[in-house]
Amino acid sequence: MKPTIAIAGATGAVGQQMLDCLQEYNIDANIRLLASARSKGKVINDLVVEELTPESFKEVDYVLGACENDVTKKWMPWAQEAGCVVIDNSSAYRLDDNVPLVVPEINPEDIFKHQGIIANPNCSTIIALMALHDIDNLYHINRIICTTFQAVSGAGVKGISDLEREIQDIHAAPEAFQYQIAYNVIPQIGGFDENGITSEEWKMQNEGRKILHSPDLKVSCTCVRVPVWRSHSESIMAECDQEVDLNEIRQALSHSEGVQLKDDPDQLIYPMPILTTNQDDVFVGRLRKDPTDESGKTVSLFCAGDQIRKGAASNAVQILKKLIEKENQA
């Protein structure tokens, strides 16, 4: 029998992308679209949006969550009571010890340790770790210094709207961001703590430790919003336990699932966000040793990936596909 899959938050950018990805990944299922009362009756891909209520999860096997934290926490008990398996894109449960935090190419074994909830990592964390996990396997990374250049799509439909409106009218008032984003960059994503570090900047360390099973991983991150539509890019310096070999890293990355090596500076080949839009692979390039580290243990790189797809929707659907495949094998 076909499984029944509900998308909670189906009218948002990530929810709509999840729907497209279900088709792209050939997942044969009955699909239900759930959203707030104001979206009830909308039609997306010939499916009618239903209002998200306590009764929504009856006879549903899997839920793809694409809601904000507060909304997710409201409906999660309803889904659990109905016995659904939830793959959630919010940050509400990512650091819960009882909830696996999964990037399928990195820690697929954690998928099957769930107790009804599996968490999707933060978009910038997924993109960074897709670039780094082979390096970690080879040399064990103990410290990361990262600057992210995050697209407006990370703030959802309102973020995209801000950029669109401001390109047309530079005096248009921003709604999603603190300042004008067109022709500008904003060095803040999330709220600041007492040390001047934002909530977004903490995510890469806290989530990276859990995904890589590396509890001592140290990360210093600066997150910057940039006027790019939907792909994030990141400049990363990774300090390892032993001297790195760039040729060995390139060899590993060239065979890494979900990664494309774009590393030929002589031919001006390197990752750019515009190249990664509307597909699932993370591009990695600008590989070089840190000239300030005489030990040779530090590698620098640049990577880019589609924030809505691999950074959110596709990652969740890839997790779902593995769950369904295992169920079919049972």
Coordinates of C-alpha atoms in Angstrom, one line a residue:
M1 CA 0.0 0.0 0.0
K2 CA 1.1 3.5 -0.7
P3 CA 2.2 5.5 2.4
T4 CA 0.3 8.7 3.2
I5 CA 2.6 11.7 3.6
A6 CA 1.5 15.1 5.0
I7 CA 3.5 18.3 4.5
A8 CA 2.9 20.7 7.4
G9 CA 3.6 24.2 6.2
A10 CA 2.9 23.3 2.6
T11 CA 2.4 26.8 1.3
G12 CA 5.8 28.1 2.3
A13 CA 8.9 28.1 0.1
V14 CA 10.3 24.9 1.8
G15 CA 7.0 23.2 1.9
Q16 CA 6.4 23.7 -1.8
Q17 CA 9.8 22.5 -2.6
M18 CA 9.2 19.4 -0.5
L19 CA 6.2 18.6 -2.7
D20 CA 8.3 19.0 -5.8
C21 CA 11.0 16.8 -4.4
L22 CA 8.6 14.0 -3.5
Q23 CA 7.9 13.7 -7.2
E24 CA 11.5 14.1 -8.3
Y25 CA 12.6 11.3 -5.9
N26 CA 9.9 9.0 -7.3
I27 CA 8.2 8.6 -4.0
D28 CA 4.8 7.0 -4.7
A29 CA 2.5 8.1 -1.9
N30 CA -0.8 9.8 -1.1
I31 CA 0.0 13.4 -0.3
R32 CA -1.8 15.8 2.0
L33 CA -1.0 19.5 2.2
L34 CA -1.5 21.2 5.6
A35 CA -1.3 24.9 6.5
S36 CA -2.9 27.6 8.5
A37 CA -6.6 28.4 8.2
R38 CA -5.9 31.4 5.9
S39 CA -4.4 29.0 3.3
K40 CA -7.3 26.5 3.4
G41 CA -8.6 25.7 0.0
K42 CA -5.6 26.9 -2.0
V43 CA -4.6 24.5 -4.8
I44 CA -0.9 23.5 -5.2
N45 CA 0.0 21.0 -7.9
D46 CA -3.6 19.9 -8.1
L47 CA -3.8 19.2 -4.4
V48 CA -6.1 21.2 -2.1
V49 CA -4.5 22.6 1.1
E50 CA -6.2 21.5 4.3
E51 CA -6.3 23.4 7.6
L52 CA -3.8 22.1 10.1
T53 CA -5.8 20.8 13.1
P54 CA -5.5 18.1 15.8
E55 CA -7.3 15.7 13.4
S56 CA -4.9 16.3 10.5
F57 CA -2.6 13.4 11.2
K58 CA -5.0 10.5 11.5
E59 CA -4.1 7.8 9.0
V60 CA -0.9 9.6 8.1
D61 CA 2.4 7.6 8.0
Y62 CA 5.0 10.3 7.6
V63 CA 5.0 14.1 8.1
L64 CA 7.4 16.5 6.5
G65 CA 7.5 19.6 8.8
A66 CA 8.2 23.0 7.2
C67 CA 6.8 25.3 9.9
E68 CA 8.4 27.8 12.4
N69 CA 9.3 26.5 15.8
D70 CA 6.3 27.7 17.7
V71 CA 3.9 26.2 15.2
T72 CA 5.8 23.0 15.1
K73 CA 5.7 22.6 18.9
K74 CA 2.0 23.1 18.7
W75 CA 1.2 20.3 16.2
M76 CA 4.0 17.9 17.1
P77 CA 2.0 16.2 20.0
W78 CA -0.9 15.7 17.6
A79 CA 1.4 13.9 15.1
Q80 CA 3.0 11.8 17.8
E81 CA -0.4 10.8 19.2
A82 CA -1.4 9.6 15.7
G83 CA 1.8 7.5 15.4
C84 CA 3.3 9.4 12.6
V85 CA 7.1 9.6 11.9
V86 CA 8.0 13.3 11.5
I87 CA 10.9 14.7 9.6
D88 CA 11.1 18.3 10.9
N89 CA 12.9 21.2 9.3
S90 CA 12.5 23.6 12.3
S91 CA 15.1 23.9 15.0
A92 CA 12.7 23.0 17.7
Y93 CA 14.0 19.4 18.3
R94 CA 17.5 19.5 16.7
L95 CA 19.5 19.3 19.9
D96 CA 17.1 17.0 21.7
D97 CA 19.1 13.9 22.8
N98 CA 16.2 11.7 21.7
V99 CA 15.9 13.1 18.2
P100 CA 18.4 12.1 15.5
L101 CA 19.8 15.0 13.5
V102 CA 20.6 13.7 10.0
V103 CA 22.3 14.5 6.8
P104 CA 21.8 11.2 4.9
E105 CA 25.2 11.2 3.1
I106 CA 27.0 11.7 6.5
N107 CA 25.2 9.8 9.3
P108 CA 22.4 7.7 7.6
E109 CA 22.6 5.1 10.4
D110 CA 21.1 7.7 12.8
I111 CA 17.9 7.8 10.8
F112 CA 16.7 4.5 12.3
K113 CA 17.3 5.5 15.9
H114 CA 14.3 7.8 15.9
Q115 CA 11.5 7.7 18.4
G116 CA 9.0 9.3 16.1
I117 CA 10.9 12.5 15.2
I118 CA 13.9 13.1 12.9
A119 CA 15.4 16.6 12.7
N120 CA 16.7 18.3 9.6
P121 CA 19.8 20.4 10.4
N122 CA 20.1 24.1 9.7
C123 CA 20.7 24.9 6.1
S124 CA 24.2 26.4 6.5
T125 CA 25.2 23.4 8.7
I126 CA 24.2 20.9 6.0
I127 CA 26.1 22.8 3.3
A128 CA 29.2 23.1 5.4
L129 CA 29.3 19.5 6.6
M130 CA 28.7 18.2 3.1
A131 CA 31.9 19.9 2.1
L132 CA 33.8 18.9 5.3
H133 CA 32.8 15.4 6.3
D134 CA 35.2 13.6 3.9
I135 CA 38.0 15.8 5.3
D136 CA 36.9 14.9 8.8
N137 CA 37.0 11.2 7.9
L138 CA 40.5 11.5 6.6
Y139 CA 42.1 13.8 9.2
H140 CA 39.5 14.5 12.0
I141 CA 38.6 18.2 12.1
N142 CA 38.9 19.8 15.6
R143 CA 38.2 23.4 14.8
I144 CA 36.3 25.3 12.1
I145 CA 36.3 29.0 11.3
C146 CA 33.5 29.9 8.9
T147 CA 31.8 32.9 7.3
T148 CA 28.5 32.2 5.7
F149 CA 27.0 34.2 2.9
Q150 CA 23.3 33.3 3.2
A151 CA 20.6 33.9 0.6
V152 CA 17.4 35.8 1.2
S153 CA 15.5 32.6 0.8
G154 CA 16.7 31.6 4.2
A155 CA 14.1 34.1 5.6
G156 CA 11.4 32.5 3.6
V157 CA 8.9 34.1 1.2
K158 CA 9.2 37.4 2.9
G159 CA 13.0 37.5 2.5
I160 CA 12.6 36.8 -1.3
S161 CA 9.9 39.5 -1.4
D162 CA 12.2 42.1 0.3
L163 CA 14.9 41.7 -2.4
E164 CA 12.4 41.7 -5.2
R165 CA 10.7 44.9 -4.0
E166 CA 13.9 46.7 -3.2
I167 CA 15.4 46.0 -6.6
Q168 CA 12.4 47.6 -8.1
D169 CA 12.2 50.4 -5.6
I170 CA 15.3 51.0 -3.5
H171 CA 13.2 53.0 -1.0
A172 CA 10.8 50.1 -0.3
A173 CA 10.6 49.4 3.4
P174 CA 12.1 46.0 4.4
E175 CA 9.8 43.5 6.1
A176 CA 12.0 40.4 6.6
F177 CA 15.3 42.1 7.4
Q178 CA 16.5 44.8 9.8
Y179 CA 17.9 46.8 6.9
Q180 CA 17.7 47.1 3.1
I181 CA 19.2 43.9 1.6
A182 CA 19.4 44.9 -2.1
Y183 CA 23.0 46.0 -2.9
N184 CA 23.9 45.4 0.8
V185 CA 25.0 42.7 3.2
I186 CA 23.7 42.4 6.8
P187 CA 26.1 40.7 9.3
Q188 CA 23.3 39.4 11.5
I189 CA 21.1 36.3 11.3
G190 CA 19.3 35.6 14.5
G191 CA 19.4 37.4 17.8
F192 CA 22.7 38.2 19.7
D193 CA 23.6 36.7 23.0
E194 CA 25.7 38.3 25.8
N195 CA 28.9 37.5 23.9
G196 CA 27.8 39.1 20.6
I197 CA 27.2 35.7 19.0
T198 CA 24.0 35.1 17.1
S199 CA 21.7 32.1 17.4
E200 CA 22.4 31.2 13.8
E201 CA 26.2 31.2 14.5
W202 CA 25.9 28.8 17.4
K203 CA 24.0 26.3 15.2
M204 CA 27.0 25.1 13.2
Q205 CA 29.0 24.1 16.3
N206 CA 26.1 22.5 18.2
E207 CA 24.6 20.7 15.2
G208 CA 28.0 19.8 13.8
R209 CA 29.0 18.1 17.0
K210 CA 25.9 15.9 16.9
I211 CA 25.9 15.0 13.2
L212 CA 29.7 14.2 13.1
H213 CA 29.6 12.5 16.5
S214 CA 32.4 14.9 17.4
P215 CA 31.5 16.4 20.9
D216 CA 34.7 18.5 21.1
L217 CA 34.4 20.2 17.7
K218 CA 35.0 23.9 18.0
V219 CA 33.4 26.4 15.6
S220 CA 33.7 30.2 15.2
C221 CA 31.1 31.4 12.7
T222 CA 30.0 34.7 11.3
C223 CA 26.7 34.6 9.5
V224 CA 26.0 37.2 6.8
R225 CA 22.8 37.8 4.8
V226 CA 23.6 38.7 1.2
P227 CA 21.4 39.8 -1.8
V228 CA 21.4 36.3 -3.4
W229 CA 18.1 34.6 -4.2
R230 CA 18.4 31.1 -2.8
S231 CA 21.8 29.4 -2.6
H232 CA 24.1 29.9 0.4
S233 CA 27.9 29.9 0.1
E234 CA 30.5 29.6 2.8
S235 CA 34.2 30.4 3.4
I236 CA 35.6 27.7 5.7
M237 CA 38.9 27.1 7.4
A238 CA 39.2 23.6 9.0
E239 CA 42.0 22.7 11.4
C240 CA 42.7 19.0 11.6
D241 CA 44.6 16.7 13.9
Q242 CA 47.2 15.9 11.3
E243 CA 48.8 17.4 8.2
V244 CA 46.4 17.4 5.3
D245 CA 47.1 16.3 1.7
L246 CA 45.2 18.4 -0.8
N247 CA 45.4 15.8 -3.5
E248 CA 43.9 13.2 -1.1
I249 CA 41.1 15.6 -0.2
R250 CA 40.4 16.3 -3.9
Q251 CA 40.3 12.6 -4.6
A252 CA 37.8 12.0 -1.8
L253 CA 35.6 14.9 -2.7
S254 CA 35.5 13.9 -6.4
H255 CA 33.9 10.6 -5.3
S256 CA 31.7 12.0 -2.5
E257 CA 27.9 11.5 -2.9
G258 CA 26.1 14.8 -3.2
V259 CA 29.3 16.8 -3.8
Q260 CA 30.8 18.3 -6.9
L261 CA 34.4 19.3 -6.9
K262 CA 34.8 22.7 -8.7
D263 CA 38.5 23.4 -8.0
D264 CA 40.5 24.7 -11.0
P265 CA 41.5 28.3 -10.3
D266 CA 43.6 28.5 -13.5
Q267 CA 40.4 28.0 -15.5
L268 CA 38.4 30.2 -13.1
I269 CA 36.4 27.2 -11.9
Y270 CA 35.1 27.5 -8.4
P271 CA 31.8 27.3 -6.5
M272 CA 29.3 30.1 -6.8
P273 CA 25.7 30.2 -5.5
I274 CA 24.3 30.9 -9.0
L275 CA 25.7 27.6 -10.2
T276 CA 24.1 25.5 -7.4
T277 CA 20.5 26.9 -7.7
N278 CA 17.7 24.4 -8.3
Q279 CA 19.8 21.2 -7.8
D280 CA 20.9 19.2 -4.8
D281 CA 24.7 18.9 -4.9
V282 CA 27.0 21.0 -2.9
F283 CA 29.9 22.5 -4.9
V284 CA 33.3 22.6 -3.2
G285 CA 36.5 24.4 -4.4
R286 CA 39.2 27.0 -3.7
L287 CA 41.0 24.2 -1.8
R288 CA 44.3 25.4 -0.3
K289 CA 46.4 25.1 2.8
D290 CA 46.5 27.9 5.3
P291 CA 49.8 29.7 4.8
T292 CA 49.8 30.9 8.4
D293 CA 49.8 27.3 9.7
E294 CA 53.3 25.9 9.4
S295 CA 52.1 22.5 10.6
G296 CA 50.1 22.0 7.4
K297 CA 47.1 20.8 9.4
T298 CA 44.7 23.5 8.2
V299 CA 42.8 23.5 4.9
S300 CA 40.7 26.4 3.5
L301 CA 37.8 26.0 1.0
F302 CA 34.7 27.7 -0.4
C303 CA 31.4 25.9 -0.9
A304 CA 27.9 26.6 -2.1
G305 CA 24.6 24.8 -2.1
D306 CA 20.9 25.5 -2.7
Q307 CA 19.4 26.5 0.7
I308 CA 15.8 25.5 -0.1
R309 CA 16.7 22.2 -1.6
K310 CA 19.7 20.4 0.0
G311 CA 19.7 22.9 2.8
A312 CA 16.1 22.0 3.7
A313 CA 13.5 20.2 1.5
S314 CA 15.7 17.7 -0.4
N315 CA 17.5 16.6 2.7
A316 CA 14.2 15.9 4.4
V317 CA 12.9 14.0 1.4
Q318 CA 16.1 12.0 1.2
I319 CA 15.6 10.9 4.8
L320 CA 12.1 10.0 4.1
K321 CA 13.1 7.9 1.1
K322 CA 15.5 5.8 3.2
L323 CA 12.7 5.3 5.8
I324 CA 10.3 4.1 3.1
E325 CA 12.9 1.8 1.5
K326 CA 13.6 0.1 4.8
E327 CA 9.9 -0.3 5.5
N328 CA 9.5 -1.9 2.0
Q329 CA 12.3 -4.3 2.8
A330 CA 10.8 -5.4 6.1

